[in-house]
Amino acid sequence: METSLWIVVGAAFITAIMTGVGALPFLFVRRLGDRTMGLSNAAAAGLMLAASHSLIAEGVGLDVALTLAGVVAGLGAIVLANRALTGAGEVDVADLTGANAAKALLILGIMTAHSFAEGVGVGVSFAGSEGLGAFITTAIAFHNVPEGLAIALVLIPRGTAVWKAALWAIFTSLPQPIMAAPAYLFVEIFQPFLPVGLGLAAGAMIWMVFAELFPDAQENVSNESAATGVALAFAVMMAFQMLVLHH
């Protein structure tokens, strides 16, 4: 049992590390102009929209009602969090201040919250069988790379160093190894909460896309370019997920 538990935690920790890989493309990009900033926000919106689509699809496969309840709860939670941040005055996070920091805090919070559900997913899958656990872990690990990119697309153009953005991305996925162990050991307790957690994260992500990221993209590029960026990023993320799931 102990060896198996360490394998579960280690596998979930690898998925967390993979989130930081998403920031690495920025090592080769030195300066970002306004147009690149706008397209970055559009791409981040598309990636998050695709991720939320996958979370809802996964949750609905487990329990439709609980997933939809989670979506509504996630929407309510992010609206309340945004209002709290708006009224909190000056915020400072990831080398950012003011509105940029508030935006960063929201996306980091959303990604961290959704990692709890993914961690439970890893633990529950290993409780089913080692083969299923390995498959789910691999899928989440590859899925985390574009999610890390979405985080980097929000942080780096606003002034966060690449290495710090990578560490923040990994930080948002740390709940995966933390939650994988108890979910593996107490699968009967955790399994019913999985669709709620998936829906909650999806609801928060969808709000973030339309309330923050897409409007920001429209400030720097035309509506047509912003919409095209969202659609292309969505398509790439979905194609990426399909390749992972079918191989």
Tab-separated table of C-alpha atoms in Angstrom:
chain	number	residue	atom	x	y	z
A	1	MET	CA	0.000	0.000	0.000
A	2	GLU	CA	2.757	2.462	0.933
A	3	THR	CA	4.651	1.946	-2.321
A	4	SER	CA	1.463	2.346	-4.342
A	5	LEU	CA	0.602	5.536	-2.446
A	6	TRP	CA	4.007	7.056	-3.256
A	7	ILE	CA	3.509	6.160	-6.916
A	8	VAL	CA	0.156	8.003	-6.870
A	9	VAL	CA	1.662	11.109	-5.236
A	10	GLY	CA	4.699	11.027	-7.531
A	11	ALA	CA	2.525	10.725	-10.628
A	12	ALA	CA	0.379	13.669	-9.513
A	13	PHE	CA	3.506	15.727	-8.767
A	14	ILE	CA	4.724	15.153	-12.333
A	15	THR	CA	1.418	16.560	-13.629
A	16	ALA	CA	2.070	19.681	-11.532
A	17	ILE	CA	5.596	20.125	-12.931
A	18	MET	CA	4.235	19.869	-16.468
A	19	THR	CA	2.165	23.030	-15.889
A	20	GLY	CA	5.396	25.030	-15.599
A	21	VAL	CA	6.492	23.777	-19.039
A	22	GLY	CA	3.766	25.964	-20.534
A	23	ALA	CA	5.783	29.105	-19.711
A	24	LEU	CA	8.933	27.953	-21.542
A	25	PRO	CA	8.030	29.332	-25.023
A	26	PHE	CA	8.429	32.814	-23.553
A	27	LEU	CA	12.159	32.162	-23.104
A	28	PHE	CA	12.443	32.800	-26.845
A	29	VAL	CA	10.240	35.907	-26.955
A	30	ARG	CA	11.979	39.018	-25.652
A	31	ARG	CA	9.499	41.855	-26.088
A	32	LEU	CA	5.733	41.869	-26.468
A	33	GLY	CA	3.979	44.737	-28.238
A	34	ASP	CA	0.340	45.783	-27.848
A	35	ARG	CA	-0.841	43.533	-30.678
A	36	THR	CA	0.977	40.537	-29.206
A	37	MET	CA	-0.522	41.397	-25.812
A	38	GLY	CA	-4.015	41.390	-27.338
A	39	LEU	CA	-3.481	38.109	-29.139
A	40	SER	CA	-1.990	36.620	-25.950
A	41	ASN	CA	-5.174	37.451	-24.051
A	42	ALA	CA	-7.252	35.972	-26.900
A	43	ALA	CA	-5.159	32.792	-26.889
A	44	ALA	CA	-5.426	32.486	-23.103
A	45	ALA	CA	-9.209	32.898	-23.417
A	46	GLY	CA	-9.405	30.149	-26.053
A	47	LEU	CA	-7.255	27.766	-24.011
A	48	MET	CA	-9.343	28.340	-20.871
A	49	LEU	CA	-12.600	27.965	-22.800
A	50	ALA	CA	-11.449	24.607	-24.165
A	51	ALA	CA	-10.290	23.503	-20.713
A	52	SER	CA	-13.682	24.409	-19.219
A	53	HIS	CA	-15.424	22.495	-22.029
A	54	SER	CA	-13.379	19.390	-21.189
A	55	LEU	CA	-14.060	19.741	-17.453
A	56	ILE	CA	-17.833	19.963	-18.035
A	57	ALA	CA	-17.777	17.016	-20.451
A	58	GLU	CA	-15.870	14.925	-17.907
A	59	GLY	CA	-18.183	15.972	-15.070
A	60	VAL	CA	-21.382	15.311	-17.050
A	61	GLY	CA	-20.108	11.793	-17.714
A	62	LEU	CA	-20.123	11.257	-13.946
A	63	ASP	CA	-23.233	13.190	-12.833
A	64	VAL	CA	-25.111	15.858	-14.834
A	65	ALA	CA	-26.892	17.538	-11.909
A	66	LEU	CA	-23.829	17.767	-9.671
A	67	THR	CA	-21.715	19.133	-12.534
A	68	LEU	CA	-24.252	21.851	-13.347
A	69	ALA	CA	-24.545	22.695	-9.645
A	70	GLY	CA	-20.766	23.026	-9.618
A	71	VAL	CA	-20.824	25.366	-12.639
A	72	VAL	CA	-23.326	27.677	-10.903
A	73	ALA	CA	-21.326	27.532	-7.657
A	74	GLY	CA	-18.116	28.338	-9.541
A	75	LEU	CA	-19.774	31.294	-11.247
A	76	GLY	CA	-21.017	32.625	-7.910
A	77	ALA	CA	-17.643	32.115	-6.251
A	78	ILE	CA	-15.664	33.959	-8.949
A	79	VAL	CA	-18.135	36.891	-8.999
A	80	LEU	CA	-17.799	37.238	-5.218
A	81	ALA	CA	-14.005	36.910	-5.425
A	82	ASN	CA	-13.837	39.591	-8.110
A	83	ARG	CA	-15.956	41.975	-6.024
A	84	ALA	CA	-13.775	41.305	-2.987
A	85	LEU	CA	-10.612	42.056	-4.987
A	86	THR	CA	-12.165	45.207	-6.469
A	87	GLY	CA	-12.919	46.497	-2.999
A	88	ALA	CA	-9.603	45.405	-1.496
A	89	GLY	CA	-7.616	48.360	-2.865
A	90	GLU	CA	-4.029	47.827	-4.009
A	91	VAL	CA	-3.098	44.211	-4.712
A	92	ASP	CA	0.427	42.918	-5.359
A	93	VAL	CA	1.164	39.473	-6.825
A	94	ALA	CA	3.694	37.943	-9.249
A	95	ASP	CA	5.604	41.258	-9.595
A	96	LEU	CA	2.348	42.931	-10.669
A	97	THR	CA	0.290	45.661	-9.034
A	98	GLY	CA	-3.164	47.194	-9.381
A	99	ALA	CA	-5.593	45.842	-11.990
A	100	ASN	CA	-2.935	43.548	-13.511
A	101	ALA	CA	-2.322	41.945	-10.124
A	102	ALA	CA	-6.046	41.492	-9.484
A	103	LYS	CA	-6.425	39.794	-12.863
A	104	ALA	CA	-3.419	37.574	-12.168
A	105	LEU	CA	-4.793	36.655	-8.739
A	106	LEU	CA	-8.128	35.642	-10.277
A	107	ILE	CA	-6.612	33.358	-12.907
A	108	LEU	CA	-4.147	31.854	-10.410
A	109	GLY	CA	-7.020	31.239	-7.997
A	110	ILE	CA	-9.176	29.626	-10.679
A	111	MET	CA	-6.373	27.355	-11.891
A	112	THR	CA	-5.489	26.375	-8.313
A	113	ALA	CA	-9.129	25.544	-7.517
A	114	HIS	CA	-9.499	23.394	-10.612
A	115	SER	CA	-6.305	21.514	-9.710
A	116	PHE	CA	-8.074	20.158	-6.604
A	117	ALA	CA	-10.564	18.394	-8.882
A	118	GLU	CA	-7.760	17.054	-11.094
A	119	GLY	CA	-5.890	15.761	-8.036
A	120	VAL	CA	-9.011	13.928	-6.894
A	121	GLY	CA	-9.333	12.549	-10.433
A	122	VAL	CA	-5.789	11.127	-10.306
A	123	GLY	CA	-6.344	9.503	-6.906
A	124	VAL	CA	-9.733	8.046	-7.825
A	125	SER	CA	-8.408	6.654	-11.131
A	126	PHE	CA	-5.488	4.886	-9.412
A	127	ALA	CA	-7.975	3.381	-6.954
A	128	GLY	CA	-9.721	1.858	-9.981
A	129	SER	CA	-6.618	0.288	-11.514
A	130	GLU	CA	-2.970	1.150	-12.048
A	131	GLY	CA	-3.445	1.154	-15.829
A	132	LEU	CA	-6.350	3.616	-15.610
A	133	GLY	CA	-4.349	5.760	-13.181
A	134	ALA	CA	-1.372	5.903	-15.547
A	135	PHE	CA	-3.649	6.861	-18.456
A	136	ILE	CA	-5.461	9.623	-16.524
A	137	THR	CA	-2.168	10.966	-15.141
A	138	THR	CA	-0.637	11.136	-18.629
A	139	ALA	CA	-3.711	12.884	-20.009
A	140	ILE	CA	-3.724	15.474	-17.190
A	141	ALA	CA	0.046	16.014	-17.491
A	142	PHE	CA	-0.202	16.895	-21.195
A	143	HIS	CA	-3.409	18.844	-20.580
A	144	ASN	CA	-1.530	20.943	-17.973
A	145	VAL	CA	1.044	22.233	-20.493
A	146	PRO	CA	-1.397	24.496	-22.379
A	147	GLU	CA	-2.968	25.481	-19.049
A	148	GLY	CA	0.472	26.634	-17.920
A	149	LEU	CA	0.722	28.524	-21.209
A	150	ALA	CA	-2.618	30.227	-20.468
A	151	ILE	CA	-1.243	31.385	-17.105
A	152	ALA	CA	2.001	32.588	-18.723
A	153	LEU	CA	0.030	34.463	-21.405
A	154	VAL	CA	-1.635	36.490	-18.658
A	155	LEU	CA	1.398	37.027	-16.389
A	156	ILE	CA	4.417	37.520	-18.680
A	157	PRO	CA	3.039	40.217	-21.019
A	158	ARG	CA	2.172	42.224	-17.891
A	159	GLY	CA	5.727	42.122	-16.528
A	160	THR	CA	6.264	38.852	-14.626
A	161	ALA	CA	9.620	37.133	-15.285
A	162	VAL	CA	9.418	33.867	-17.257
A	163	TRP	CA	10.884	31.751	-14.455
A	164	LYS	CA	8.472	33.269	-11.930
A	165	ALA	CA	5.525	32.638	-14.246
A	166	ALA	CA	6.642	28.994	-14.554
A	167	LEU	CA	6.819	28.672	-10.753
A	168	TRP	CA	3.385	30.287	-10.365
A	169	ALA	CA	2.024	27.840	-12.950
A	170	ILE	CA	3.474	24.893	-10.999
A	171	PHE	CA	2.088	26.388	-7.764
A	172	THR	CA	-1.455	26.344	-9.195
A	173	SER	CA	-1.116	22.581	-9.795
A	174	LEU	CA	0.286	21.647	-6.373
A	175	PRO	CA	-3.205	20.650	-5.133
A	176	GLN	CA	-2.947	17.705	-7.547
A	177	PRO	CA	-0.367	15.732	-5.513
A	178	ILE	CA	-1.922	17.019	-2.261
A	179	MET	CA	-5.406	15.724	-3.152
A	180	ALA	CA	-4.345	12.560	-5.006
A	181	ALA	CA	-3.287	10.705	-1.821
A	182	PRO	CA	-6.483	11.124	0.244
A	183	ALA	CA	-8.637	10.544	-2.864
A	184	TYR	CA	-6.749	7.273	-3.471
A	185	LEU	CA	-7.048	6.125	0.145
A	186	PHE	CA	-10.670	7.198	0.656
A	187	VAL	CA	-12.069	6.872	-2.859
A	188	GLU	CA	-15.688	6.278	-1.720
A	189	ILE	CA	-15.724	9.617	0.123
A	190	PHE	CA	-14.101	11.712	-2.611
A	191	GLN	CA	-15.707	10.280	-5.747
A	192	PRO	CA	-19.125	11.999	-5.344
A	193	PHE	CA	-17.433	15.420	-5.071
A	194	LEU	CA	-15.493	15.070	-8.330
A	195	PRO	CA	-18.251	16.278	-10.728
A	196	VAL	CA	-18.973	19.249	-8.428
A	197	GLY	CA	-15.300	20.222	-8.425
A	198	LEU	CA	-15.025	19.886	-12.198
A	199	GLY	CA	-18.130	22.026	-12.741
A	200	LEU	CA	-17.006	24.626	-10.209
A	201	ALA	CA	-13.685	25.150	-11.971
A	202	ALA	CA	-15.384	25.303	-15.385
A	203	GLY	CA	-17.903	27.931	-14.262
A	204	ALA	CA	-15.143	30.149	-12.900
A	205	MET	CA	-13.053	29.746	-16.064
A	206	ILE	CA	-15.930	30.659	-18.399
A	207	TRP	CA	-16.583	33.843	-16.415
A	208	MET	CA	-12.890	34.750	-16.538
A	209	VAL	CA	-12.834	34.347	-20.323
A	210	PHE	CA	-15.748	36.695	-21.017
A	211	ALA	CA	-15.367	39.177	-18.153
A	212	GLU	CA	-11.591	39.700	-18.264
A	213	LEU	CA	-9.514	38.035	-20.982
A	214	PHE	CA	-11.621	38.647	-24.104
A	215	PRO	CA	-12.361	42.313	-23.276
A	216	ASP	CA	-8.614	42.815	-22.659
A	217	ALA	CA	-7.860	41.288	-26.055
A	218	GLN	CA	-10.318	43.682	-27.715
A	219	GLU	CA	-8.441	46.671	-26.252
A	220	ASN	CA	-5.336	45.873	-28.324
A	221	VAL	CA	-6.621	44.116	-31.449
A	222	SER	CA	-9.773	44.239	-33.571
A	223	ASN	CA	-12.857	42.230	-32.589
A	224	GLU	CA	-12.230	39.993	-35.608
A	225	SER	CA	-8.611	39.278	-34.594
A	226	ALA	CA	-9.595	38.652	-30.965
A	227	ALA	CA	-12.382	36.240	-31.969
A	228	THR	CA	-10.068	34.467	-34.425
A	229	GLY	CA	-7.405	34.089	-31.725
A	230	VAL	CA	-9.928	32.599	-29.293
A	231	ALA	CA	-11.296	30.165	-31.884
A	232	LEU	CA	-7.850	29.013	-33.039
A	233	ALA	CA	-6.563	28.515	-29.473
A	234	PHE	CA	-9.762	26.621	-28.616
A	235	ALA	CA	-9.334	24.374	-31.662
A	236	VAL	CA	-5.648	23.692	-30.940
A	237	MET	CA	-6.375	22.840	-27.289
A	238	MET	CA	-9.241	20.511	-28.243
A	239	ALA	CA	-7.127	18.801	-30.923
A	240	PHE	CA	-4.295	18.420	-28.398
A	241	GLN	CA	-6.660	16.819	-25.862
A	242	MET	CA	-8.111	14.465	-28.479
A	243	LEU	CA	-4.606	13.330	-29.477
A	244	VAL	CA	-3.713	12.654	-25.831
A	245	LEU	CA	-6.948	10.809	-25.110
A	246	HIS	CA	-6.801	8.615	-28.215
A	247	HIS	CA	-3.156	7.604	-27.986
